[in-house]
């Protein structure tokens, strides 16, 4: 057991050390490290996947840019045309911090005003979602293949299959069934998909090298889509009793007419529930990524202060980074669990019959 624990610690330290070039890459060209550029360069979406920098050589994966301009029509080209955001191509360029759309592709109209074309580009976050989803589908198919080839009554699953069964049984028996109620099988596929999608992307986001390290669930657009799916599941399959409690709740009549105070509050709650799901997941994952990046940046910030300060700060940074990565492993599960739990509770409330 002790040897196994040491192995996990060594692997975690290896991940951190392999990730150090990522932290320092943003400041190598200028000869100094800019913590703001490191942190926001990681958590924001990009048109290329920057892997690392060796000297003056940037190692990046260019991604396809797909644009529609109202003046020049459709455009398809590689993000390498921008040369890491320094050049323009066919009138398009990546806007700077002073723009109304920082970090986004813009162009100038006939009056010289910045405008945004319709942007359907495959960005870093989009590519990461594709890769992680394919890996997750492969994992689920691998598990289902084991069940098709083995008799569950005679042989218990082990290893990865056993771990997946533990998660599935826990979510179904402890979350979906008691929260949704007798109609839980109808919503189990969506809730299980949401749990594993969030959990797997959270774990991949903690790996500091390709194909991990992308801030998927810390991107509010991704959490908004997840919350929207829950919103649709709640209201599309809501029962008559659910809608009655919204528009004519069981409260004293003077709270419903002539001023519909309680119906307005209940109707407003339809939108606050998914909004809370969106912000909760986004904020927690984003904060975890930022803390880890800040701790990693301390190593490079204190280099100019001399060995006396840099040595202890490096040791403290590595130790705290290990602690934060272990904590983020727990947070990765908790946030997926909480999102699934609250979604199941809200769906269960919409399934309740009026008595």
CSV table of N, CA and C in Angstrom, one decimal, residues 11-26 28 38 42 50-54 206-210 212-213 292-293 296-297 299-300 321 325:
chain,number,residue,atom,x,y,z
A,11,UNK,N,3.8,10.3,-9.7
A,11,UNK,CA,3.1,10.7,-10.9
A,11,UNK,C,2.6,12.1,-10.9
A,12,UNK,N,2.0,12.5,-9.7
A,12,UNK,CA,1.5,13.8,-9.6
A,12,UNK,C,2.6,14.9,-9.7
A,13,UNK,N,3.7,14.6,-9.1
A,13,UNK,CA,4.8,15.5,-9.2
A,13,UNK,C,5.4,15.6,-10.6
A,14,UNK,N,5.3,14.5,-11.3
A,14,UNK,CA,5.8,14.4,-12.7
A,14,UNK,C,4.8,15.3,-13.6
A,15,UNK,N,3.5,15.2,-13.3
A,15,UNK,CA,2.6,16.0,-14.0
A,15,UNK,C,2.9,17.5,-13.8
A,16,UNK,N,3.1,17.9,-12.6
A,16,UNK,CA,3.4,19.3,-12.2
A,16,UNK,C,4.7,19.7,-13.0
A,17,UNK,N,5.7,18.9,-12.9
A,17,UNK,CA,7.0,19.3,-13.6
A,17,UNK,C,6.8,19.4,-15.1
A,18,UNK,N,6.0,18.5,-15.7
A,18,UNK,CA,5.8,18.6,-17.1
A,18,UNK,C,5.0,19.8,-17.5
A,19,UNK,N,4.2,20.3,-16.5
A,19,UNK,CA,3.4,21.5,-16.7
A,19,UNK,C,4.1,22.8,-16.5
A,20,UNK,N,5.3,22.8,-15.9
A,20,UNK,CA,6.0,24.0,-15.6
A,20,UNK,C,6.3,24.8,-16.9
A,21,UNK,N,6.7,24.2,-18.0
A,21,UNK,CA,6.9,25.0,-19.2
A,21,UNK,C,5.7,25.7,-19.7
A,22,UNK,N,4.5,25.1,-19.4
A,22,UNK,CA,3.2,25.7,-19.8
A,22,UNK,C,3.1,27.0,-19.0
A,23,UNK,N,3.4,27.0,-17.7
A,23,UNK,CA,3.2,28.2,-16.9
A,23,UNK,C,4.2,29.3,-17.4
A,24,UNK,N,5.4,29.0,-17.8
A,24,UNK,CA,6.4,29.9,-18.1
A,24,UNK,C,6.4,30.4,-19.5
A,25,UNK,N,5.6,29.7,-20.4
A,25,UNK,CA,5.7,29.9,-21.8
A,25,UNK,C,5.3,31.3,-22.2
A,26,UNK,N,4.3,31.9,-21.5
A,26,UNK,CA,3.8,33.2,-21.8
A,26,UNK,C,4.8,34.3,-21.6
A,28,UNK,N,8.4,33.9,-21.6
A,28,UNK,CA,9.7,33.6,-22.0
A,28,UNK,C,10.2,34.6,-23.0
A,38,UNK,N,-0.4,34.5,-18.0
A,38,UNK,CA,-0.4,33.0,-17.8
A,38,UNK,C,-1.8,32.5,-17.4
A,42,UNK,N,-4.7,30.7,-20.0
A,42,UNK,CA,-5.1,29.3,-19.8
A,42,UNK,C,-6.6,29.2,-19.7
A,50,UNK,N,-1.9,26.0,-27.7
A,50,UNK,CA,-0.5,26.2,-27.4
A,50,UNK,C,-0.1,25.1,-26.4
A,51,UNK,N,1.0,24.3,-26.8
A,51,UNK,CA,1.4,23.2,-25.9
A,51,UNK,C,2.6,23.7,-25.0
A,52,UNK,N,3.6,24.3,-25.6
A,52,UNK,CA,4.8,24.8,-24.9
A,52,UNK,C,5.6,25.7,-25.7
A,53,UNK,N,6.6,26.3,-25.1
A,53,UNK,CA,7.6,27.1,-25.9
A,53,UNK,C,9.0,26.7,-25.5
A,54,UNK,N,9.8,26.4,-26.5
A,54,UNK,CA,11.2,26.1,-26.2
A,54,UNK,C,12.1,27.2,-26.9
A,206,UNK,N,-7.3,18.8,-15.3
A,206,UNK,CA,-6.2,18.8,-14.3
A,206,UNK,C,-4.9,18.3,-14.9
A,207,UNK,N,-4.9,17.7,-16.1
A,207,UNK,CA,-3.7,17.2,-16.7
A,207,UNK,C,-3.0,18.3,-17.5
A,208,UNK,N,-1.8,18.7,-17.1
A,208,UNK,CA,-1.2,20.0,-17.7
A,208,UNK,C,-0.6,19.8,-19.0
A,209,UNK,N,-0.9,18.8,-19.8
A,209,UNK,CA,-0.3,18.6,-21.1
A,209,UNK,C,-1.4,18.0,-22.0
A,210,UNK,N,-1.2,18.2,-23.3
A,210,UNK,CA,-2.1,17.8,-24.4
A,210,UNK,C,-2.3,16.3,-24.2
A,212,UNK,N,-5.0,17.1,-22.3
A,212,UNK,CA,-5.6,17.7,-21.1
A,212,UNK,C,-5.2,19.1,-21.0
A,213,UNK,N,-5.7,19.7,-19.9
A,213,UNK,CA,-5.3,21.1,-19.5
A,213,UNK,C,-6.3,22.1,-20.0
A,292,UNK,N,-4.3,27.1,-9.0
A,292,UNK,CA,-3.2,26.2,-9.4
A,292,UNK,C,-2.2,27.0,-10.2
A,293,UNK,N,-2.7,27.8,-11.1
A,293,UNK,CA,-1.8,28.6,-12.0
A,293,UNK,C,-1.0,29.6,-11.2
A,296,UNK,N,1.8,27.9,-9.4
A,296,UNK,CA,2.9,27.6,-10.3
A,296,UNK,C,3.6,28.8,-10.8
A,297,UNK,N,3.0,29.9,-10.9
A,297,UNK,CA,3.7,31.1,-11.3
A,297,UNK,C,4.6,31.7,-10.3
A,299,UNK,N,6.9,30.3,-8.8
A,299,UNK,CA,8.3,29.8,-9.0
A,299,UNK,C,9.0,30.7,-9.9
A,300,UNK,N,8.4,31.2,-11.0
A,300,UNK,CA,9.0,32.0,-12.0
A,300,UNK,C,9.1,33.5,-11.6
A,321,UNK,N,0.9,23.1,-4.7
A,321,UNK,CA,0.4,22.7,-6.0
A,321,UNK,C,-0.1,21.2,-5.9
A,325,UNK,N,-3.9,20.1,-6.4
A,325,UNK,CA,-4.3,19.1,-7.4
A,325,UNK,C,-5.1,18.0,-6.7
